[in-house]
Coordinates of C-alpha atoms and ligand atoms in Angstrom, one line a residue:
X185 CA 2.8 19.1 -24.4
X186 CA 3.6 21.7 -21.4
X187 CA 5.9 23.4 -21.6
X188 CA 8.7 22.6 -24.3
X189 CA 11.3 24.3 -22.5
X190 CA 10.1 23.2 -18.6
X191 CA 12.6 20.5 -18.6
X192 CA 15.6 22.8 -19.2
X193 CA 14.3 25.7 -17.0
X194 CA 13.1 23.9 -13.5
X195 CA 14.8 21.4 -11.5
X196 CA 12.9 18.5 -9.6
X197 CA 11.0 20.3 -6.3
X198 CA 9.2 18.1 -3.8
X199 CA 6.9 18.4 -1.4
X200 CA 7.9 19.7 1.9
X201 CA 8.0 17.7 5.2
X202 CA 6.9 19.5 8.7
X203 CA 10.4 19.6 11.1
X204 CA 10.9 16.1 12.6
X205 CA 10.5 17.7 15.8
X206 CA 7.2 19.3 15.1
X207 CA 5.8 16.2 13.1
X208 CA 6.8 13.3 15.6
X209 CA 5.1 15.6 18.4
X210 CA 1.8 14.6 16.9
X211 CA 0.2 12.0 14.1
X212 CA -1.2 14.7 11.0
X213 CA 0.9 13.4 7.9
X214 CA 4.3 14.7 7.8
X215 CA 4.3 17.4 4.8
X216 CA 3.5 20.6 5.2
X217 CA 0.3 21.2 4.6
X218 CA -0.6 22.4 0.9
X219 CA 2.7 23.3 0.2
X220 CA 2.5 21.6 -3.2
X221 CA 0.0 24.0 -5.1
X222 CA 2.3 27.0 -5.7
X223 CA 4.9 24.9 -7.3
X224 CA 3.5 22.1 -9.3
X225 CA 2.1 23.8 -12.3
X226 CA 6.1 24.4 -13.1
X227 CA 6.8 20.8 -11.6
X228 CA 4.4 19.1 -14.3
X229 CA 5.5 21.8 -17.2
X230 CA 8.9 19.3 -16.6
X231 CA 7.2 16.7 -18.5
X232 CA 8.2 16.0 -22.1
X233 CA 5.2 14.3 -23.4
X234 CA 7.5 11.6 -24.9
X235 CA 6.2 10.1 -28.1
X236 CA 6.4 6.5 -25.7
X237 CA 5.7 7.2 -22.4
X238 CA 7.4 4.8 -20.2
X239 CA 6.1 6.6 -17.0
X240 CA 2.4 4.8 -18.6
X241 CA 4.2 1.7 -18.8
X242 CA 5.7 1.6 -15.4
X243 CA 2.5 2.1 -13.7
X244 CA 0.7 -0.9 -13.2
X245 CA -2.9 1.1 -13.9
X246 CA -1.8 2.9 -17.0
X247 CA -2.0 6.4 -15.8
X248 CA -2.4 9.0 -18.4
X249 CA 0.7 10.5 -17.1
X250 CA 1.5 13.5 -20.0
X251 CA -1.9 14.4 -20.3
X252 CA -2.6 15.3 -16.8
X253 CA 0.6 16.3 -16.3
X254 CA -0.4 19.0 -19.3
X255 CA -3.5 19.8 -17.5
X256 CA -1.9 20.4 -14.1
X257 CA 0.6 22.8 -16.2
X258 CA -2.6 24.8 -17.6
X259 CA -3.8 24.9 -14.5
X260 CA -6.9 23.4 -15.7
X261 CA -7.7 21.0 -12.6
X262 CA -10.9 19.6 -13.9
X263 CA -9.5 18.1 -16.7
X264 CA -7.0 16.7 -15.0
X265 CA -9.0 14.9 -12.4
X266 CA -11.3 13.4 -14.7
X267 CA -7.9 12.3 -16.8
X268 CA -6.9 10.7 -13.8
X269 CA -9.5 9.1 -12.3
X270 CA -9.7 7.5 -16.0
X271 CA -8.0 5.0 -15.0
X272 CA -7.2 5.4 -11.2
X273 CA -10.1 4.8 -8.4
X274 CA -8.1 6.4 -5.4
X275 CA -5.4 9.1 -6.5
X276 CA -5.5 9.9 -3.3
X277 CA -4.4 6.5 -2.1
X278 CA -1.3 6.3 -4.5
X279 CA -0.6 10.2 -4.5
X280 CA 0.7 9.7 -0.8
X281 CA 1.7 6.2 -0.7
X282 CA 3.0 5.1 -3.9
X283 CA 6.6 4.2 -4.4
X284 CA 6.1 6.1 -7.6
X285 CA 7.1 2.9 -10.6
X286 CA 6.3 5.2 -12.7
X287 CA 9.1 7.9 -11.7
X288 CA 12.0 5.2 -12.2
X289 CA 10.6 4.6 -15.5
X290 CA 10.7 8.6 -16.7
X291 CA 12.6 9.1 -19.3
X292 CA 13.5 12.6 -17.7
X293 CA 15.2 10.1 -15.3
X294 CA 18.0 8.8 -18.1
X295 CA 20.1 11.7 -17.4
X296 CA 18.1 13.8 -14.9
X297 CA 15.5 13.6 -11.9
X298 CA 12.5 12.6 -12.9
X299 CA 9.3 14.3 -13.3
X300 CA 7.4 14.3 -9.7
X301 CA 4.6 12.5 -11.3
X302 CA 3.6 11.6 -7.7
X303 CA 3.1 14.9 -6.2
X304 CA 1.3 16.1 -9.1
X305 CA -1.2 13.5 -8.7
X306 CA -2.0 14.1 -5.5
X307 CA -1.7 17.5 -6.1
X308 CA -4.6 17.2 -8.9
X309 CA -6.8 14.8 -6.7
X310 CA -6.6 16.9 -3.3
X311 CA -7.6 20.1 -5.4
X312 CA -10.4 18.5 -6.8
X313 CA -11.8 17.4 -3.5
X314 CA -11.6 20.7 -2.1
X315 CA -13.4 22.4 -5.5
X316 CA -16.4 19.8 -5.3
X317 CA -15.3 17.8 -8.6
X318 CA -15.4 14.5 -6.7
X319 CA -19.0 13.8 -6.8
X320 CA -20.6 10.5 -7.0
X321 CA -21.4 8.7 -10.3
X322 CA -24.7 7.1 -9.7
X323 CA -25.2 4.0 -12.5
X324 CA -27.9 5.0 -15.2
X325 CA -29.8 1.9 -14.8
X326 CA -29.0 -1.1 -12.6
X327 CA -28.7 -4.5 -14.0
X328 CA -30.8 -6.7 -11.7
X329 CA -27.6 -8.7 -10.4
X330 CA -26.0 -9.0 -6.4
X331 CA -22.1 -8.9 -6.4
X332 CA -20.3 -9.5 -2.8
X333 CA -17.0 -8.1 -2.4
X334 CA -15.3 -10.0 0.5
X335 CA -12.7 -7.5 2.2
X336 CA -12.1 -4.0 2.0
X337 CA -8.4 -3.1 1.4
X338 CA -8.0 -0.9 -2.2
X339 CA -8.8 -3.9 -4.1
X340 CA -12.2 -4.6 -3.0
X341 CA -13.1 -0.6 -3.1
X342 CA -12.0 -0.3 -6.0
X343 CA -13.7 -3.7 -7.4
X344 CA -16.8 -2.4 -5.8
X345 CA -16.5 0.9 -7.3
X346 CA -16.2 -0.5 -10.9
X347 CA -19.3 -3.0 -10.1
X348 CA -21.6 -0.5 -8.9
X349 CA -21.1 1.9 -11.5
X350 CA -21.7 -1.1 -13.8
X351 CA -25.3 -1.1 -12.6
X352 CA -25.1 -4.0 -10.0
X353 CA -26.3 -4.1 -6.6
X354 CA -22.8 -4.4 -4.8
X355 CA -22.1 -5.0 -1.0
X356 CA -18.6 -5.7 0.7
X357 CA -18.0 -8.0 3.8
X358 CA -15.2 -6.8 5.9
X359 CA -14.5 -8.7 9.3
X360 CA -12.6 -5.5 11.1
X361 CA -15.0 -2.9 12.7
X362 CA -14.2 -0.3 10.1
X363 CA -13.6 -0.4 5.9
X364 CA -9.9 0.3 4.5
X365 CA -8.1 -2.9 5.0
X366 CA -4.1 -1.8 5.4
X367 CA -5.0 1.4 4.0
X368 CA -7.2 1.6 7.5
X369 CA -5.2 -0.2 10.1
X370 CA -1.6 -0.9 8.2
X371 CA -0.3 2.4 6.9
X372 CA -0.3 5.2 9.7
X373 CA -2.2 8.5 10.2
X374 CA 1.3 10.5 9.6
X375 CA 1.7 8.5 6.1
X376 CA -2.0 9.1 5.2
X377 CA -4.6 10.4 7.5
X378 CA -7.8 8.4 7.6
X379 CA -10.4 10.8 6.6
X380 CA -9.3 10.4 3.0
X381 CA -10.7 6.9 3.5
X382 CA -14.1 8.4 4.7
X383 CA -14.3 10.7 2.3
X384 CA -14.2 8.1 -0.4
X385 CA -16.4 5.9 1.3
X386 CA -19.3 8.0 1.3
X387 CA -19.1 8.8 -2.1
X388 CA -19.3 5.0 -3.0
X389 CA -22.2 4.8 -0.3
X390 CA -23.7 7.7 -2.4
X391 CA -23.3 6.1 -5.6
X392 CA -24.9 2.4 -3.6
X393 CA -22.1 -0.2 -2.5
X394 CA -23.6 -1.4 0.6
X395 CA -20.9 -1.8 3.7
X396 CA -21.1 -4.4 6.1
X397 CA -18.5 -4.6 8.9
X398 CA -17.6 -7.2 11.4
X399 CA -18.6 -10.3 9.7
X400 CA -15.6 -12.4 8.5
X401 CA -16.6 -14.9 5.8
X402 CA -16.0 -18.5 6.5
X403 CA -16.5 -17.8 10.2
X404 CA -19.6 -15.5 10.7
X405 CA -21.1 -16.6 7.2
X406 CA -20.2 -20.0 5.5
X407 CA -19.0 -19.3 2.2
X408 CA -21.4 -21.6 0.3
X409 CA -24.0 -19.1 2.3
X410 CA -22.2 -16.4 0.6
X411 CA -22.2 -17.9 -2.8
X412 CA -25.8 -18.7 -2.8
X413 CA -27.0 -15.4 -1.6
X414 CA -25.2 -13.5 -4.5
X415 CA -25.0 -14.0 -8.6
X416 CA -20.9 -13.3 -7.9
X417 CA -18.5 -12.9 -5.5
X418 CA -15.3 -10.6 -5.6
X419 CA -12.6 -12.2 -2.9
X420 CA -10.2 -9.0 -2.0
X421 CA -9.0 -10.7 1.3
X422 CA -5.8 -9.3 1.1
X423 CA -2.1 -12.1 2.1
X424 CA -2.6 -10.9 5.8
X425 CA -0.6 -14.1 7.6
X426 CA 2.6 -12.6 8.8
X427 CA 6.1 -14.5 8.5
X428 CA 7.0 -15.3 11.8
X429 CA 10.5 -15.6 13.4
X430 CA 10.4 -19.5 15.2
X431 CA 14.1 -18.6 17.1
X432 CA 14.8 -19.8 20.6
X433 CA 12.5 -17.1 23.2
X434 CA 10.3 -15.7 20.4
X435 CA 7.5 -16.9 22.9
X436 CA 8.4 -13.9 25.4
X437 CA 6.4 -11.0 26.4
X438 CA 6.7 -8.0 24.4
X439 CA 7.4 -9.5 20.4
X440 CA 4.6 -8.6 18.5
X441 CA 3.8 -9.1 14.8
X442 CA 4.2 -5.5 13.5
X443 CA 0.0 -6.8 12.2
X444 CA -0.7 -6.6 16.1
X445 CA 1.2 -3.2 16.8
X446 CA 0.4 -1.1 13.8
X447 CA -3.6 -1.1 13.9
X448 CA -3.5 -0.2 17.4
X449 CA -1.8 2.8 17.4
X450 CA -4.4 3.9 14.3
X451 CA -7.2 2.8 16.4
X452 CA -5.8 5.3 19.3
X453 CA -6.4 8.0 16.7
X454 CA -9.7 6.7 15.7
X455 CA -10.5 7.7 19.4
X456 CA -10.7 3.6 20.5
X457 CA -8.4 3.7 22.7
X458 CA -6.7 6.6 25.0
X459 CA -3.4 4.9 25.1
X460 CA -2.2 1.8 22.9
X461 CA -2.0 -1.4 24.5
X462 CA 1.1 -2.0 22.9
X463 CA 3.4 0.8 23.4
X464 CA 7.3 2.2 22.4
X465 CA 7.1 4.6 25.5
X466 CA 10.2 4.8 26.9
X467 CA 11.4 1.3 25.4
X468 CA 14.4 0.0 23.3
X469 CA 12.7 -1.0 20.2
X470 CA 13.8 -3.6 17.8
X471 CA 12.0 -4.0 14.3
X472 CA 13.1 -6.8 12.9
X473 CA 12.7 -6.1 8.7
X474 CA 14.1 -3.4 6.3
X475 CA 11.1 -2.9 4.1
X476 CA 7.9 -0.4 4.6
X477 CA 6.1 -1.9 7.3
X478 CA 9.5 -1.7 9.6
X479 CA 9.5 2.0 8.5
X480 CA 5.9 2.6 9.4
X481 CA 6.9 0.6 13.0
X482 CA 9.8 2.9 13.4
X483 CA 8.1 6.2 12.6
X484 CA 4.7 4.7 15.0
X485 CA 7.9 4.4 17.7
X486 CA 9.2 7.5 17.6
X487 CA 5.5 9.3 17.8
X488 CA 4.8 6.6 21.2
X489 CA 8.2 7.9 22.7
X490 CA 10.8 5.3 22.2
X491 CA 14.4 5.3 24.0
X492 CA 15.6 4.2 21.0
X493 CA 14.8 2.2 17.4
X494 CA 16.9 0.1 15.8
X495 CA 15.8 -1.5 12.3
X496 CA 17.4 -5.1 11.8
X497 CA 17.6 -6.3 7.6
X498 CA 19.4 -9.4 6.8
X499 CA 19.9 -8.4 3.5
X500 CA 22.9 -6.1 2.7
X501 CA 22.4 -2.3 2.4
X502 CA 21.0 -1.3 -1.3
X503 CA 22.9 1.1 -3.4
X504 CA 22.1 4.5 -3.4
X505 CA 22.4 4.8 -7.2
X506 CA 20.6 2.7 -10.0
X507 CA 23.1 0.1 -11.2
X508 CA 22.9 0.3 -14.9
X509 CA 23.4 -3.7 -15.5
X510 CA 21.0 -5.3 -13.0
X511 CA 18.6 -2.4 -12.7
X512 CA 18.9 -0.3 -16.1
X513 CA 16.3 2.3 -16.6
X514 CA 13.4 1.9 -17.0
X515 CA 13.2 -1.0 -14.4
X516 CA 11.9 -0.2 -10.8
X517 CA 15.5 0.0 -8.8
X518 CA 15.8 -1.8 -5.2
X519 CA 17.3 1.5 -3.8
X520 CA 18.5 2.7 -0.1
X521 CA 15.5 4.1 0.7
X522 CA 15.5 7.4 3.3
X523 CA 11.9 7.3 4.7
X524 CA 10.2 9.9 6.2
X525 CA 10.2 7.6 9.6
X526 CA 14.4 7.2 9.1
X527 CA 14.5 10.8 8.8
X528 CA 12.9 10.8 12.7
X529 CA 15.7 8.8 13.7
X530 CA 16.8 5.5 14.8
X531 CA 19.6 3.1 13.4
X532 CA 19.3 1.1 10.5
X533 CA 21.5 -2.3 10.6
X534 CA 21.9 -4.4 7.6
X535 CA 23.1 -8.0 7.1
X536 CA 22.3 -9.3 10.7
X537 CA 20.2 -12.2 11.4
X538 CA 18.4 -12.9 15.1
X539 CA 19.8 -15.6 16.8
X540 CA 17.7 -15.7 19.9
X541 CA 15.7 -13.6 22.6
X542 CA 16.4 -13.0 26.0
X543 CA 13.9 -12.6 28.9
X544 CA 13.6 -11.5 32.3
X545 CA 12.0 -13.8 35.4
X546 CA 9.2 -12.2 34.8
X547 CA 8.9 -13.9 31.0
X548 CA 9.4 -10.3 29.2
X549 CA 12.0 -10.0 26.7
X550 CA 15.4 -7.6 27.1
X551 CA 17.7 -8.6 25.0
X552 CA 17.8 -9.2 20.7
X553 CA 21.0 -11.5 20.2
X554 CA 22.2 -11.2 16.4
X555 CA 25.0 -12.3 14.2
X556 CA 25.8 -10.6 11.4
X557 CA 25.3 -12.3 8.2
X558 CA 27.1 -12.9 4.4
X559 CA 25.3 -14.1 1.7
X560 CA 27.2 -17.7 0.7
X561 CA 25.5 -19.3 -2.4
X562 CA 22.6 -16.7 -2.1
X563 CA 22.0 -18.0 1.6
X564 CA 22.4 -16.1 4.6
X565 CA 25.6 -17.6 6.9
X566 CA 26.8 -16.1 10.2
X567 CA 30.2 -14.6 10.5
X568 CA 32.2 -16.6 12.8
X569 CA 32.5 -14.1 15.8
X570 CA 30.3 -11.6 14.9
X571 CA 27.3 -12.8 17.5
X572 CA 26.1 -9.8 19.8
X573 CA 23.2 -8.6 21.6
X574 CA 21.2 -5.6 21.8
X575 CA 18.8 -4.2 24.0
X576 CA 15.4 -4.7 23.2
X577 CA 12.0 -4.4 25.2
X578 CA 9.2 -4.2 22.4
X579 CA 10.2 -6.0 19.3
X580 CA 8.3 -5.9 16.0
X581 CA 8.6 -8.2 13.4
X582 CA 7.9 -7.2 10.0
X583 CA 9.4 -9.6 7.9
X584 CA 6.5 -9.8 5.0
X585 CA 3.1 -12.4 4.6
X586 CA 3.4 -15.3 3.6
X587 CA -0.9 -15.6 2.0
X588 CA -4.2 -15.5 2.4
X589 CA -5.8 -16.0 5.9
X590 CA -6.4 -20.1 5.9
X591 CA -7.6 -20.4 9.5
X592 CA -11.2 -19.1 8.7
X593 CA -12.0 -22.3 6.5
X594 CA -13.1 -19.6 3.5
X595 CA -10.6 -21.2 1.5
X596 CA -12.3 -25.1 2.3
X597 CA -15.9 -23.6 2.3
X598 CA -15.3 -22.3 -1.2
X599 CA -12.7 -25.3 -2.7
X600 CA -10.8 -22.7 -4.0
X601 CA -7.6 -23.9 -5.7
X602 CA -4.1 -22.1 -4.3
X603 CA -1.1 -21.6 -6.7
X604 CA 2.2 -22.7 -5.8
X605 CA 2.7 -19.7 -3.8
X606 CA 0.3 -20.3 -1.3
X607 CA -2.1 -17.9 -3.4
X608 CA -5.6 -17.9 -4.6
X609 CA -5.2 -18.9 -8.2
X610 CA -7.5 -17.2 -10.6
X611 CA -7.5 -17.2 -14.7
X612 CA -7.2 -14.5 -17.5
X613 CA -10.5 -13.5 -16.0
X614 CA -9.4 -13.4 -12.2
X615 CA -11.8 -16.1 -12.2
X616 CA -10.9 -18.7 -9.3
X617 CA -11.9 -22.8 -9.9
X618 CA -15.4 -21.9 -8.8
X619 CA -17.4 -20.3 -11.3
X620 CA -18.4 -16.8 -9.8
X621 CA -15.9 -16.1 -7.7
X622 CA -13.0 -14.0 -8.3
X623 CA -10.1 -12.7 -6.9
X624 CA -7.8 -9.5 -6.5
X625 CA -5.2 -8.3 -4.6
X626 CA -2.8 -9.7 -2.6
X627 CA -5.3 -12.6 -1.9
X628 CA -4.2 -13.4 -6.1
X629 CA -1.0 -11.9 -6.1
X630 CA 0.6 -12.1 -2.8
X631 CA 2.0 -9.1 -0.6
X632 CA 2.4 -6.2 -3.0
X633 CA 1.4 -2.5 -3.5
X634 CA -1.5 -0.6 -3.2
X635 CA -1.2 0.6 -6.6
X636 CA -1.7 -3.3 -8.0
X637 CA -4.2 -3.8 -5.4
X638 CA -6.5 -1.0 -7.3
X639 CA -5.2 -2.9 -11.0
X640 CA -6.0 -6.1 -10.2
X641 CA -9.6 -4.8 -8.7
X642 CA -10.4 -2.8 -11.3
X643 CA -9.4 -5.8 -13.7
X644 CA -11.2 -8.4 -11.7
X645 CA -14.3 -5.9 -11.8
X646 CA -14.4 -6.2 -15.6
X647 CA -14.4 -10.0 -15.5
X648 CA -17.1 -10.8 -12.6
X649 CA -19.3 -7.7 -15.0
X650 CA -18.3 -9.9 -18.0
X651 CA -19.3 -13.3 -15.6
X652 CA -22.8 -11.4 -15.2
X653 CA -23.7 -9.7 -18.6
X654 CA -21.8 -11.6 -21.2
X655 CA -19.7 -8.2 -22.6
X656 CA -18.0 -5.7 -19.9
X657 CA -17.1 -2.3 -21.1
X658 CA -15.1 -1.6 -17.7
X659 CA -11.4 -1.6 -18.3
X660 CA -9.3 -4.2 -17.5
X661 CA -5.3 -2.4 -17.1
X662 CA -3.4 -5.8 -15.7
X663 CA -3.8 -9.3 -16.5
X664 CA -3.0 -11.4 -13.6
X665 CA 0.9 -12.7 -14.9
X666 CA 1.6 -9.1 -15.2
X667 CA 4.7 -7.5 -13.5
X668 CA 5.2 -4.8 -15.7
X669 CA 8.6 -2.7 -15.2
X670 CA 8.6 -3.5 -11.3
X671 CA 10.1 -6.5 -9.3
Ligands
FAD734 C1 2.2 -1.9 7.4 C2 2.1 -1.9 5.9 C3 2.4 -0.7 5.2 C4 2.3 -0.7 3.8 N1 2.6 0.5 3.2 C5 2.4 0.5 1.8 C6 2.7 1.7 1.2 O1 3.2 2.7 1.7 N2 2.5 1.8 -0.2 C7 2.0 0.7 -0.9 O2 1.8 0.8 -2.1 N3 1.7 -0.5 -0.2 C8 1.9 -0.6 1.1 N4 1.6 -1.7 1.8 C9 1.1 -2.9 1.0 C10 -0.4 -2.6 0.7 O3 -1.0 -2.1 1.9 C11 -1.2 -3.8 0.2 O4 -0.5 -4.3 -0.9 C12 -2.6 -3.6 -0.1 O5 -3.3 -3.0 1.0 C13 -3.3 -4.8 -0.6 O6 -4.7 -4.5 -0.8 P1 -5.8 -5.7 -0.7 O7 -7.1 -4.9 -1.0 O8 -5.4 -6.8 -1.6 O9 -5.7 -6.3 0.7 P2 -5.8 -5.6 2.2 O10 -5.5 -4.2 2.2 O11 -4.9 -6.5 3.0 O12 -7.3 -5.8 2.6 C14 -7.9 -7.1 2.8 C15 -9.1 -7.0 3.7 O13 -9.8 -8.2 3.7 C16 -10.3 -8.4 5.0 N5 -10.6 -9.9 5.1 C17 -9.7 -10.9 5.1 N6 -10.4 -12.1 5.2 C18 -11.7 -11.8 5.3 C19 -12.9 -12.6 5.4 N7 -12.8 -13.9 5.4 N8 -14.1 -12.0 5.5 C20 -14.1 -10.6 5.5 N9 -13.1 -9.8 5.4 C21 -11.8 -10.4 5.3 C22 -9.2 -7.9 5.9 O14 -9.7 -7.7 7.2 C23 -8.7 -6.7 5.2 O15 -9.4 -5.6 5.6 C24 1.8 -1.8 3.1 C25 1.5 -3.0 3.8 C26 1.6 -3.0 5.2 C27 1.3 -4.3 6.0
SF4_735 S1 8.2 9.6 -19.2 FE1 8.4 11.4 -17.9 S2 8.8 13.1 -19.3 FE2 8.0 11.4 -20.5 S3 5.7 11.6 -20.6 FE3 6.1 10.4 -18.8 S4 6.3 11.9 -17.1 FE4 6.5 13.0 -19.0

């Protein structure tokens, strides 16, 4: 255990965040940097090293939360790295972009803030980085057998990880021009610069997954192609077909799919592009969706130089507070949520529902109309009277996916079977209806987090190695069903 008493000594303390003025002037991620060293050591001696962990239980990969967090209070950051990549790929991934399950399930967090598991973590992963203790793991021996890993979002990497550290000859097929998947061209620079992607990728390059970019399977390569070429195939291809908004004018100049808006403004900062070709400068900007990927619209806004923002959510504002009956502890609460992008400024609007668009002559939209919404037998019904419209000259909508991509023919070219959901259906395994294919993700599980992407590749690793060579010593943290303590 830390320290016995670190609970009743130090209050929560979290990482610090730049001034919004400074931070919006420019794209580097918004805390300051390594602020977190000097006070995590006392942060992690918070932890009580409860006889049942729930913090374990609420993360969907089983982090060895205590015993890092015991390490990180030593000050012994070796041991707590290898601890933590135990079970977890890419701390540096979920260390910046987790929602942190694990937190709401603290037990700390009955009657006080919780421990800030997250900022330990990446606290722990960014010091070994910097001290050398990431190096690659290069398999002993290799076992003779080809594994393609289609996409390259967390759950392929970390799939391919698993397999090539198994011993097999592992390459993964990505149709965009660069590896990462949302991590690369979803989530922006200022919520995790990119060269933490890099830096991982050339350690998995060092340790032999092959990378091959720009060739999208089912249209560059038939998937029976695919199949045939390797003993199996891990599908990672990620629920990337947006919900769209089919309202009167939506065919106007200027509404975007926040899919077409986000990955160009990271490609400016990958040195693409000088300026984006879609752009907030000096617009009224509407994003039509409360969740993450409106944030990360809003906060890519304010960086391009918007007149204003405005967030639309049909649903009603969340609570601020855990309600104890429908989201007791240890469950993962559906909180108001104060991003680092709200913090930038904007207006948030809840329970309102777009009506129509309006245009100009020249075809480009101006104008959001919106009623404002109450929820009537758990549907949303406008409010007599409430109808009124707001300037709008770049609108996003980020309203969630609704599957996997179906317009490549992968899914034909394969015959893979699709649950009720619209998602690729896979067994206890993560084995699809076609022997030697599996799948992980949100291909399997539909739009989710990053930290079940890494799960469910991890898990799917240990059944295409047990596909392969009978037995699989990899470890398998989710089974496909699983939800643990989260929505
Ligand atoms: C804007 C945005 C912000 C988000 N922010 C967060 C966050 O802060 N925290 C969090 O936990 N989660 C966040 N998420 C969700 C998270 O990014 C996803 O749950 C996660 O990336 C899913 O990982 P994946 O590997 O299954 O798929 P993806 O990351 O979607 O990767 C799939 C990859 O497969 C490739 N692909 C698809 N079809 C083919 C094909 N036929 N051939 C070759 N390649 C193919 C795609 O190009 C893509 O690169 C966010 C999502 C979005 C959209
Ligand atoms: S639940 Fe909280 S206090 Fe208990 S072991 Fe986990 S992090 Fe430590």
């Amino acid at each position: 255990m830390a320290d016995p008493k670190g609970f009743l000594n130090h209050g929560r303390e979290v990482a610090r965040t730049r001034p919004v003025e400074e931070r919006t002037k420019d794209w580097n991620e918004v805390y300051v940097p390594g602020s977190l060293l000097p006070i995590i050591s006392k942060q992690a001696s918070r932890c009580m090293d409860c006889g049942i962990p729930f913090c374990h239980n609420g993360c969907p990969l089983g982090n060895l939360i205590p015993e890092w967090n015991d390490y990180a209070y030593r000050e012994d950051w070796g041991a707590a790295s290898e601890r933590l990549h135990a079970t977890n790929n890419f701390p540096e991934f979920t260390g910046r972009l987790c929602p942190a399950p694990c937190e709401s399930a603290c037990v700390l967090g009955i009657n006080q803030p919780p421990v800030t598991i997250k900022n330990v973590e990446v606290s722990i992963i960014d010091k070994a980085w910097e001290t050398g203790d990431v190096a690659p793991q290069i398999p002993e021996r290799l076992s003779g057998k080809t594994v393609a890993v289609v996409g390259s979002g967390p759950a392929g990497l970390a799939a391919a990880q698993q397999l090539t550290r198994a011993g097999h000859t592992v390459a993964v097929y990505e149709r965009a021009d660069r590896i990462g998947g949302l991590l690369r061209y979803g989530i922006p620079e200022f919520k995790m610069e990119k060269r933490h992607i890099n830096r991982r990728i050339e350690q998995m390059r060092a340790e032999g997954t092959k990378f091959r970019t720009g060739v999208e399977i089912g249209r560059d390569m038939p998937a029976t192609a695919l199949r045939k070429r390797y003993d199996a195939v891990v599908l990672a291809v990620g629920a990337t077909t947006a919900r769209d908004l089919p309202v009167p004018g939506r065919e106007l100049k200027g509404i975007h799919q926040a899919m077409e808006y986000l990955p160009l403004a990271n490609k400016v900062q990958e040195g693409d592009y000088v300026a984006p070709p879609i752009s907030a400068e000096g617009k009224h900007v509407v994003v039509i969706g409360g969740g993450d990927t409106g944030a990360d619209c809003v906060g890519t806004a304010h960086r391009q130089g918007a007149a204003s923002v405005t967030q639309l959510e049909i649903m009603p504002r969340p609570g601020e507070e855990r309600n104890p009956v429908s989201q007791p502890w240890p469950t993962f609460p559906m909180l108001y949520k104060v991003t680092s992008a709200h913090e930038e400024g904007g207006e948030r609007v809840y329970s309102v529902s777009t009506t129509h668009f309006e245009g100009d002559e020249d075809g480009n939209v101006q104008w959001l109309h919106l009623t404002e919404v109450e929820f009537v037998d758990g549907r949303p019904t406008p409010k007599p009277g409430s109808e009124r419209k707001i300037p709008a000259q770049l609108v996003t909508l980020a309203m969630g996916f609704t599957g996997t991509d179906r317009d490549n023919g992968m899914v034909e070219q394969f015959g893979l079977d699709l649950d009720e959901r619209g998602n690729i259906a896979r067994d206890a395994d993560f084995q699809t209806n076609v022997p030697g294919v599996f799948v992980a993700g949100d291909a399997g599980r539909g739009q989710s987090l990053i930290v079940w992407a890494i799960a469910e590749g991890r898990s799917a690793a240990r059944g295409c190695d047990r596909f392969l060579t009978g037995a699989s010593e990899l470890p398998a943290p989710i089974r496909p069903t699983d939800r643990a303590l989260m929505v």
